[in-house]
Coordinates of C-alpha atoms in Angstrom, one line a residue:
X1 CA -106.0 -112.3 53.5
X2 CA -104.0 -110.7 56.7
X3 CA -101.1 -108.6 55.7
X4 CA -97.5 -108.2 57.0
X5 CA -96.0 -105.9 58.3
X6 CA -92.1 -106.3 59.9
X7 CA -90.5 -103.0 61.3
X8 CA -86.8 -102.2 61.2
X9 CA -85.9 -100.4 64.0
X10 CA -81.9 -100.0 64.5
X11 CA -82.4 -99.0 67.9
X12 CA -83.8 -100.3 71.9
X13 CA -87.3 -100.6 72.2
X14 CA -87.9 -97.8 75.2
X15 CA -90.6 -95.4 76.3
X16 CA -88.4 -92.9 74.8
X17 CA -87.5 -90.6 71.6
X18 CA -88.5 -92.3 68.2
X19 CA -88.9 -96.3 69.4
X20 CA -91.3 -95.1 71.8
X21 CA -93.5 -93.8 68.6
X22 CA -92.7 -96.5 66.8
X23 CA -94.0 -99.0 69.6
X24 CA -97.2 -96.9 69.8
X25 CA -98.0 -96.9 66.2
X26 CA -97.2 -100.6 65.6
X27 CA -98.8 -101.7 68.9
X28 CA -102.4 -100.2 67.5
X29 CA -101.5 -101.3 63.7
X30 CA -101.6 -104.7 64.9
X31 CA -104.5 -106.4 64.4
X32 CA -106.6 -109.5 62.9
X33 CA -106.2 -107.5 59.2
X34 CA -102.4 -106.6 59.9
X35 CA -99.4 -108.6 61.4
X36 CA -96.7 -106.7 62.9
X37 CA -93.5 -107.7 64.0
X38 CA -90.7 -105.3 65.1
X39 CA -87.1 -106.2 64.8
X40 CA -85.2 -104.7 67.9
X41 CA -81.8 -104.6 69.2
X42 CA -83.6 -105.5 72.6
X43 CA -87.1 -104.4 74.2
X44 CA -87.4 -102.7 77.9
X45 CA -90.8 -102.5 79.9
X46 CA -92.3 -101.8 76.8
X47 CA -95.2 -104.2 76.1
X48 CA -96.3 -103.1 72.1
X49 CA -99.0 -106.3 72.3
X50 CA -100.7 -107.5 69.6
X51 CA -97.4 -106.8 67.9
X52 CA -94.8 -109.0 68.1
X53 CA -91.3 -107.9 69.2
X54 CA -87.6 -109.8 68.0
X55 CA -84.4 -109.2 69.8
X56 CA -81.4 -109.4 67.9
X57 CA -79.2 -109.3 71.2
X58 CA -78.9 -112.6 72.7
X59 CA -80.2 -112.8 76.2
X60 CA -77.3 -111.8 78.5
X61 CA -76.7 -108.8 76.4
X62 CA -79.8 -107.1 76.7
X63 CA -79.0 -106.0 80.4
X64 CA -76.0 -104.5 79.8
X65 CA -75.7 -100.7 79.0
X66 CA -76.3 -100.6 75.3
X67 CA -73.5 -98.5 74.2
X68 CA -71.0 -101.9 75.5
X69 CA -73.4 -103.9 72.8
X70 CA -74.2 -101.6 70.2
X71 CA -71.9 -103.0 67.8
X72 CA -73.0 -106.1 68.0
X73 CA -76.4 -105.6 68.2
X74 CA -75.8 -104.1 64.8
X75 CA -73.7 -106.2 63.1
X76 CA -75.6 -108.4 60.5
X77 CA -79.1 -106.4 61.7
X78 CA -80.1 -105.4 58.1
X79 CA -79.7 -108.9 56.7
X80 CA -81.6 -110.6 59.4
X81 CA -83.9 -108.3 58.7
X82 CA -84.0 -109.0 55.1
X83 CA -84.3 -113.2 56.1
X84 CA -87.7 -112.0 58.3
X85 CA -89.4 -110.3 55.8
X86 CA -88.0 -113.4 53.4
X87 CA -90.1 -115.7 56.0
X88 CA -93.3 -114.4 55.6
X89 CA -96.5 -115.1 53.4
X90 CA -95.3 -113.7 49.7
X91 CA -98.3 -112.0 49.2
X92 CA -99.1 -108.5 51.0
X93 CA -95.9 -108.1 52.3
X94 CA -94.7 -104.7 53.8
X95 CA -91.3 -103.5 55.4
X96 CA -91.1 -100.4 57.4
X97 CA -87.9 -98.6 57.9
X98 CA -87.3 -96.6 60.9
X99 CA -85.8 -94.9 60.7
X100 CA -82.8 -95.5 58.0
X101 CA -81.4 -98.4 56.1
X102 CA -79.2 -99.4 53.1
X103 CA -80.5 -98.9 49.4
X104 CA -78.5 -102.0 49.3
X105 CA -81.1 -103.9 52.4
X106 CA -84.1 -101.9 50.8
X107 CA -83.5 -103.0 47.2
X108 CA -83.3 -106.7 48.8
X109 CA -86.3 -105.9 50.7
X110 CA -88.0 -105.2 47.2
X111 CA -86.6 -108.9 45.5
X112 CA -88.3 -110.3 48.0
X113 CA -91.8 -108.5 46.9
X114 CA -91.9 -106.4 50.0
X115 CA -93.5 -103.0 49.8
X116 CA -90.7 -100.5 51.7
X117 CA -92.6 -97.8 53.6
X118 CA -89.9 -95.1 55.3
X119 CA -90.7 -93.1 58.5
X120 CA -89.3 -89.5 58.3
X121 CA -88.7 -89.0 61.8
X122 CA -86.8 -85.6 61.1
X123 CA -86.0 -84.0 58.0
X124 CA -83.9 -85.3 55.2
X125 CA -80.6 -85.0 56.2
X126 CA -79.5 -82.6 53.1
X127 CA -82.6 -80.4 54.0
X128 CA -81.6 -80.5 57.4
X129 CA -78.1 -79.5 57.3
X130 CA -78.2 -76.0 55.7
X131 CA -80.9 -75.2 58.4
X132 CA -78.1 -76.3 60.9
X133 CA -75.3 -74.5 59.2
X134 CA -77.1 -71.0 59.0
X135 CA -77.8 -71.6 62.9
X136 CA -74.6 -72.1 64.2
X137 CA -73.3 -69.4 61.4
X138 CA -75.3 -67.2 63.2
X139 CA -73.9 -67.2 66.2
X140 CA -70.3 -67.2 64.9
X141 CA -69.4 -70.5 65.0
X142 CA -68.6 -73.9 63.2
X143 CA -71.6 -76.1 62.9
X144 CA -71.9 -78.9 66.2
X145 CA -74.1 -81.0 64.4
X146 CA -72.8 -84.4 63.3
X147 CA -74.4 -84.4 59.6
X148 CA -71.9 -85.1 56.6
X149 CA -72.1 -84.5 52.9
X150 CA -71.7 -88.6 53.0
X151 CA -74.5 -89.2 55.3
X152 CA -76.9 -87.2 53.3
X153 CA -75.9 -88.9 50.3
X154 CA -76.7 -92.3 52.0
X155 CA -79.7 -91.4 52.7
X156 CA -80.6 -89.7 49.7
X157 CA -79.8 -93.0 47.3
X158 CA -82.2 -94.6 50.4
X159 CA -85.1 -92.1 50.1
X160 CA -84.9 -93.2 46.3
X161 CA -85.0 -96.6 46.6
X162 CA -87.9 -96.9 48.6
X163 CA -91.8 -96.9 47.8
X164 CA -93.4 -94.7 50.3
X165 CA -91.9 -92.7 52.8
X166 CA -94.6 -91.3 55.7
X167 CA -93.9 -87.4 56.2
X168 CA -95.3 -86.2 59.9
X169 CA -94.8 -82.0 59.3
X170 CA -95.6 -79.9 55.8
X171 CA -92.0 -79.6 55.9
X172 CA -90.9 -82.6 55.9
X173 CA -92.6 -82.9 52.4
X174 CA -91.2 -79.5 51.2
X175 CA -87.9 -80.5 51.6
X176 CA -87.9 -83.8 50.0
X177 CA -89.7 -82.6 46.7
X178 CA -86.7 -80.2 46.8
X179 CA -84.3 -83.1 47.1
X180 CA -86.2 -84.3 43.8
X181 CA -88.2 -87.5 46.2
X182 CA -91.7 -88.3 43.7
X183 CA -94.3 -86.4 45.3
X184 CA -96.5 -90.1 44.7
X185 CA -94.1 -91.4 47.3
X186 CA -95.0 -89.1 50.1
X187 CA -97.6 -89.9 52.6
X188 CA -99.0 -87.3 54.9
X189 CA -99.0 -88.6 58.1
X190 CA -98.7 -87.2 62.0
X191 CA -98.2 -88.6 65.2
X192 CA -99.8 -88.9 68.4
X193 CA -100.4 -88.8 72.2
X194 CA -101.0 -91.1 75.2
X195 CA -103.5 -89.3 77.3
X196 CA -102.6 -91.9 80.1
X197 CA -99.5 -90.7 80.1
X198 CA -100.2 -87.2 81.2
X199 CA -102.9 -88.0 83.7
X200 CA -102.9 -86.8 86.9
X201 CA -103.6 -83.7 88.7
X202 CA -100.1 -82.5 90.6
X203 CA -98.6 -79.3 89.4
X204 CA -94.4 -79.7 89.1
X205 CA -94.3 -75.7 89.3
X206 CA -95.4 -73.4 92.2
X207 CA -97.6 -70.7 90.5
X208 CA -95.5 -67.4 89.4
X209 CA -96.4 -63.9 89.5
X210 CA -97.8 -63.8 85.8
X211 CA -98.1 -66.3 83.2
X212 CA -95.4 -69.6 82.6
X213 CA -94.0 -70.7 79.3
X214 CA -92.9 -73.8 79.4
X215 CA -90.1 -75.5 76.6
X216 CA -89.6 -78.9 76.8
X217 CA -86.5 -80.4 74.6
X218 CA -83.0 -80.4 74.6
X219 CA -81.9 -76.8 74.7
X220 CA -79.7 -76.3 71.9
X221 CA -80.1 -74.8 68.3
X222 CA -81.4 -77.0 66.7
X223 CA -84.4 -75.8 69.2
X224 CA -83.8 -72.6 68.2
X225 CA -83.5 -72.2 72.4
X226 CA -81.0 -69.5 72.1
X227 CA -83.4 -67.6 70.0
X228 CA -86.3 -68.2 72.9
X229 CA -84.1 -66.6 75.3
X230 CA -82.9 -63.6 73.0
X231 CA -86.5 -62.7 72.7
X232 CA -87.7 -63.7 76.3
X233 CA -85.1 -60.7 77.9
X234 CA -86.4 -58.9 75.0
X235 CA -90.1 -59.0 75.4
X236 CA -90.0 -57.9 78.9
X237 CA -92.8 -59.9 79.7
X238 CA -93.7 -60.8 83.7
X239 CA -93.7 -63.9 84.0
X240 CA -91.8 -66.8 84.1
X241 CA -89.9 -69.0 81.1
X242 CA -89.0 -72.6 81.7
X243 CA -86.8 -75.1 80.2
X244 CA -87.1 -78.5 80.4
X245 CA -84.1 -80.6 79.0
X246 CA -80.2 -81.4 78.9
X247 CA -78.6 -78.3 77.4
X248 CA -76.2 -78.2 75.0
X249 CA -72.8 -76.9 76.4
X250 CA -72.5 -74.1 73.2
X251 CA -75.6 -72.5 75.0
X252 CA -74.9 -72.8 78.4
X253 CA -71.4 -70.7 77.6
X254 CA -73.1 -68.6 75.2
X255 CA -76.6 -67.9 76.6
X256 CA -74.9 -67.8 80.5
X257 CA -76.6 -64.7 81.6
X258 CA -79.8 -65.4 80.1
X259 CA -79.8 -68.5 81.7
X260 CA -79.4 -67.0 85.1
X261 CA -82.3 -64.9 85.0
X262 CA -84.8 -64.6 87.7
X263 CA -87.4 -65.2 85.6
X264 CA -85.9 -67.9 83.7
X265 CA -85.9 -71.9 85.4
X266 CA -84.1 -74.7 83.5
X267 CA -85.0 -77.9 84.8
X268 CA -82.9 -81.5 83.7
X269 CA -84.8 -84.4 82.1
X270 CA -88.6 -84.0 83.6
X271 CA -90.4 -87.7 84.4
X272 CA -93.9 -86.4 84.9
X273 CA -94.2 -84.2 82.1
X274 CA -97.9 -84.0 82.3
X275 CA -97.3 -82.3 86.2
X276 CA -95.2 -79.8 84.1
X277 CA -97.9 -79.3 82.1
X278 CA -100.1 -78.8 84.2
X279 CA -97.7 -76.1 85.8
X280 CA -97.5 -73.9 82.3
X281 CA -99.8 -71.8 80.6
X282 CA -98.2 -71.6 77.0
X283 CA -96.0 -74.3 75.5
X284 CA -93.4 -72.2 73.6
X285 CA -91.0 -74.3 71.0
X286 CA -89.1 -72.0 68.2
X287 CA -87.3 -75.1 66.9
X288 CA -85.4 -75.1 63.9
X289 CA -85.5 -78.4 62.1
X290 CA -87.7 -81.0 63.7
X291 CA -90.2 -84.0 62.1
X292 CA -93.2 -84.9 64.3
X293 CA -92.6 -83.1 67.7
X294 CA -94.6 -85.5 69.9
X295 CA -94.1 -82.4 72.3
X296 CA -96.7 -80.1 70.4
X297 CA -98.9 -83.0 70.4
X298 CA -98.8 -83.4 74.3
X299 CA -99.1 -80.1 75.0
X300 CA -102.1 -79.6 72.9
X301 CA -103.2 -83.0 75.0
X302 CA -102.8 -80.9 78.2
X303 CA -104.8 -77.8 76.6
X304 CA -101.9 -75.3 75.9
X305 CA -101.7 -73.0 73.1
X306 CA -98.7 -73.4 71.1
X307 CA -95.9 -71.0 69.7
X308 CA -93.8 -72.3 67.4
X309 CA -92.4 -72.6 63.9
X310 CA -93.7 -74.5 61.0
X311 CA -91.2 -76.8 61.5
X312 CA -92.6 -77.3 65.1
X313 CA -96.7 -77.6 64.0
X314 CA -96.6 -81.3 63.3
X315 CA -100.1 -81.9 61.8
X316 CA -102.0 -80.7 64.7
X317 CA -101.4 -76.7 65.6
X318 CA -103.1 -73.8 62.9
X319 CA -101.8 -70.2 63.1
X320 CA -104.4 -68.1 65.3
X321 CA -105.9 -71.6 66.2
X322 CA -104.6 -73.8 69.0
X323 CA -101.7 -71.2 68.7
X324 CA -99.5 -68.7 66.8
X325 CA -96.9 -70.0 64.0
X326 CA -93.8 -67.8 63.2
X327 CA -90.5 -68.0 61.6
X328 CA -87.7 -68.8 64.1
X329 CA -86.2 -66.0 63.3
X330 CA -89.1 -62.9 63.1
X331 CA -87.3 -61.3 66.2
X332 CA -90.4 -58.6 66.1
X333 CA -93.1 -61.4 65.8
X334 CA -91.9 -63.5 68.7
X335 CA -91.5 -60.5 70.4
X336 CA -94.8 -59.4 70.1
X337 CA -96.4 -63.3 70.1
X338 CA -94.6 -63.5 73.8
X339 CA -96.5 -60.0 74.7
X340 CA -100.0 -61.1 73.4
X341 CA -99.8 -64.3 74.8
X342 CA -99.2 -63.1 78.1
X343 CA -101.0 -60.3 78.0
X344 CA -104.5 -61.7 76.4
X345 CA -106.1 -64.0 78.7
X346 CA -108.9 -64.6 76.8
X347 CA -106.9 -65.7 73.4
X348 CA -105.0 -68.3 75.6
X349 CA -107.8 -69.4 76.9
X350 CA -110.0 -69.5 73.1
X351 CA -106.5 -71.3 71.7
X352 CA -106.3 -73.8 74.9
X353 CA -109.7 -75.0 74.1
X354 CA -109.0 -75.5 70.2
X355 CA -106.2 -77.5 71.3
X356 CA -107.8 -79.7 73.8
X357 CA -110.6 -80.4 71.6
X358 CA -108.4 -81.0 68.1
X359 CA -105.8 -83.0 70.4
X360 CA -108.7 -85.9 70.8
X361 CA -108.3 -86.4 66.7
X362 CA -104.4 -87.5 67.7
X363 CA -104.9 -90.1 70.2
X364 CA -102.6 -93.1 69.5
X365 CA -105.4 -95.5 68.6
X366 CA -106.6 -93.0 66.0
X367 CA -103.0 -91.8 64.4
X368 CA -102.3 -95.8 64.3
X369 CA -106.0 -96.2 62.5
X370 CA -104.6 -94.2 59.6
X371 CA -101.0 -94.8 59.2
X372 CA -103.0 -98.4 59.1
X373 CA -105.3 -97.9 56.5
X374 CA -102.4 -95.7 54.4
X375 CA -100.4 -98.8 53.9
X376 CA -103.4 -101.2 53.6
X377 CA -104.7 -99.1 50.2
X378 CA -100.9 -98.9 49.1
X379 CA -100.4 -103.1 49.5
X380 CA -104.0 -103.5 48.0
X381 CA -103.8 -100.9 45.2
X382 CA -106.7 -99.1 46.7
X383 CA -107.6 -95.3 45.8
X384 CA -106.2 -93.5 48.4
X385 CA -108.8 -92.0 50.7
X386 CA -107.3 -87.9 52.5
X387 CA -106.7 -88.0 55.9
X388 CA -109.5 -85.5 57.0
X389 CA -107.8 -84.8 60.5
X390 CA -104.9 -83.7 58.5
X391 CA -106.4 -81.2 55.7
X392 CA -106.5 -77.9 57.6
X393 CA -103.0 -79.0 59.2
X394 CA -100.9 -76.7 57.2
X395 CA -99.7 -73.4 59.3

């Protein structure tokens, strides 16, 4: 018997951020064994075929900017929601949250005899904002970050209340054990990459006199970006650092000078990502709190090695492997990571071509073949099989 599978998602179906992952993973779910259906404020040149897409904006209001039709788009979302899942065959019946709803909507998700999967797409909020806090305390100030004691709460009673919850980093599953989440409830999971995405041979970049490290996020603390540049100035390497994202305006008064650098080049949003790439020879990312940075995955795609965090690892980058993993704030290792890095052409080149090769176990079809076959054994009461592309995924 085909299974069901409807997808909450409280936000525009786009080529961008987390509905762009969730449109990859439930466009490959879908299948003859699996029927998926998203529920959507309203889809954009996004075609997520064999799944099925619903709009809950009627038809004029999907061309308007969203912000003028967010409210409604949201009003009444969660119990419409509620009536889909109500719709379908009773038996084998899934719900998958992304990335938040009500206790309330997932304990009437559960009357109904649905099975209520969770995507982490970051951390849990109340593991989250202490990692926040300590950032912006470090730098002197009052946190910038919109978290609330109420919002973790929320989602805490949530994170409770539903049966599985899908964990794309090591850390992820840390801090929800330490929020008191079942371990039984936590699936180790990653995410993925479009290879067609990044095709192509232009090069954004102009080559530099000595090696390019490329960031590509929104520069803010959360990134730990002010901590990349604190270490860049410090590491004295030659060579060139770039940033690719909107920055956040804490960092472009506090980090000014560093900014302005010669050998630093902060670009705004980049479309071709893959010519930027192409244009890099490390893919550096010392972010603080994160979930499944599709960015490590890509840049693996494109054959860079990695430095980062073990927030920043996903499930595809091992330490001394397709790159080097460090706390955000070893000052002396980063410093010294930067040097080697730039320095050691033949360990770039040994860690490029672990990445390119373990990036082909992350292709979309593949991630979307296991997050399948995860839920599958949970709805049939199957033995649950390990992921081997995850077991040596672990920094």
């Amino acid at each position: 018997m085909q299974a069901s599978l409807d997808v909450f998602l409280p936000l525009p179906l786009t080529r961008c951020g987390p509905s762009y992952t969730c449109g990859m993973l439930s466009r490959d779910m879908a299948g003859p064994d699996l029927d998926v259906r998203i529920l959507t404020p309203r889809s954009r040149a996004f075609s997520v075929r064999p799944a099925k897409v619903g709009q809950s904006l009627p038809p004029l209001a999907r061309v308007v900017p969203y912000r003028w039709v967010k409210k409604t788009a949201l009003d009444g979302f969660e119990s419409r929601f509620v009536a889909a899942v109500k719709r379908r065959p009773q038996e084998r019946r899934a719900a998958y949250i992304w990335p938040d709803a009500s206790a309330g909507a997932i304990r009437a998700l559960q009357n109904e005899g649905a099975l209520v999967f969770r995507e982490m797409i970051n951390c849990c909020l109340a593991g989250a904002k202490p990692i926040l806090d300590e950032g912006y305390a470090r730098l002197g100030v009052a946190p910038r970050h919109t978290i609330t004691d109420a919002m973790a709460q929320a989602e805490e009673e949530g994170l409770h209340a539903v049966d599985y919850i899908f964990c794309p980093n090591a850390m992820v599953e840390d801090l929800l054990e330490r929020q008191g989440i079942p371990t039984k409830k936590l699936i180790p999971a990653s995410y993925g990459w479009e290879p067609s995405r990044l095709a192509g041979s232009h090069r954004l970049l102009k080559p530099a006199d000595g090696p390019t490290f490329v960031f590509v996020g929104t520069i803010c603390v959360r990134k730990g970006c002010h901590l990349l540049l604190d270490y860049w100035a410090s590491s004295g390497v030659k060579g060139r650092l770039v940033l690719a994202g909107a920055i956040e305006p804490l960092l472009a008064e506090r980090c000014a000078s560093l900014l302005a650098r010669d050998d630093v080049v902060v670009l705004d949003y980049v479309k071709d990502i893959g010519a930027l790439y192409r244009s890099a020879d490390v893919f550096v990312f010392p972010t603080l709190e994160e979930g499944g940075p599709q960015v490590a995955y890509e840049a693996c795609g494109c054959a860079l090695p990695v430095l980062t965090t073990p927030m920043g690892v996903g499930r595809i980058v091992r330490h001394r492997k397709e790159g080097l993993v460090l706390d955000a704030y070893d000052r002396a290792g980063w410093i010294a990571a930067l040097r080697e890095l730039a320095e050691d052409d033949a360990l770039r080149a040994a860690m490029a071509a672990s990445a390119r090769a373990r990036a082909t176990l992350f292709h979309w079809d593949q991630v979307a073949w296991r997050r399948k076959r995860q839920l599958i054994e949970r709805l049939s009461g199957r033995a649950f099989a390990p992921d081997d592309a995850l077991a040596e995924a672990t920094p």
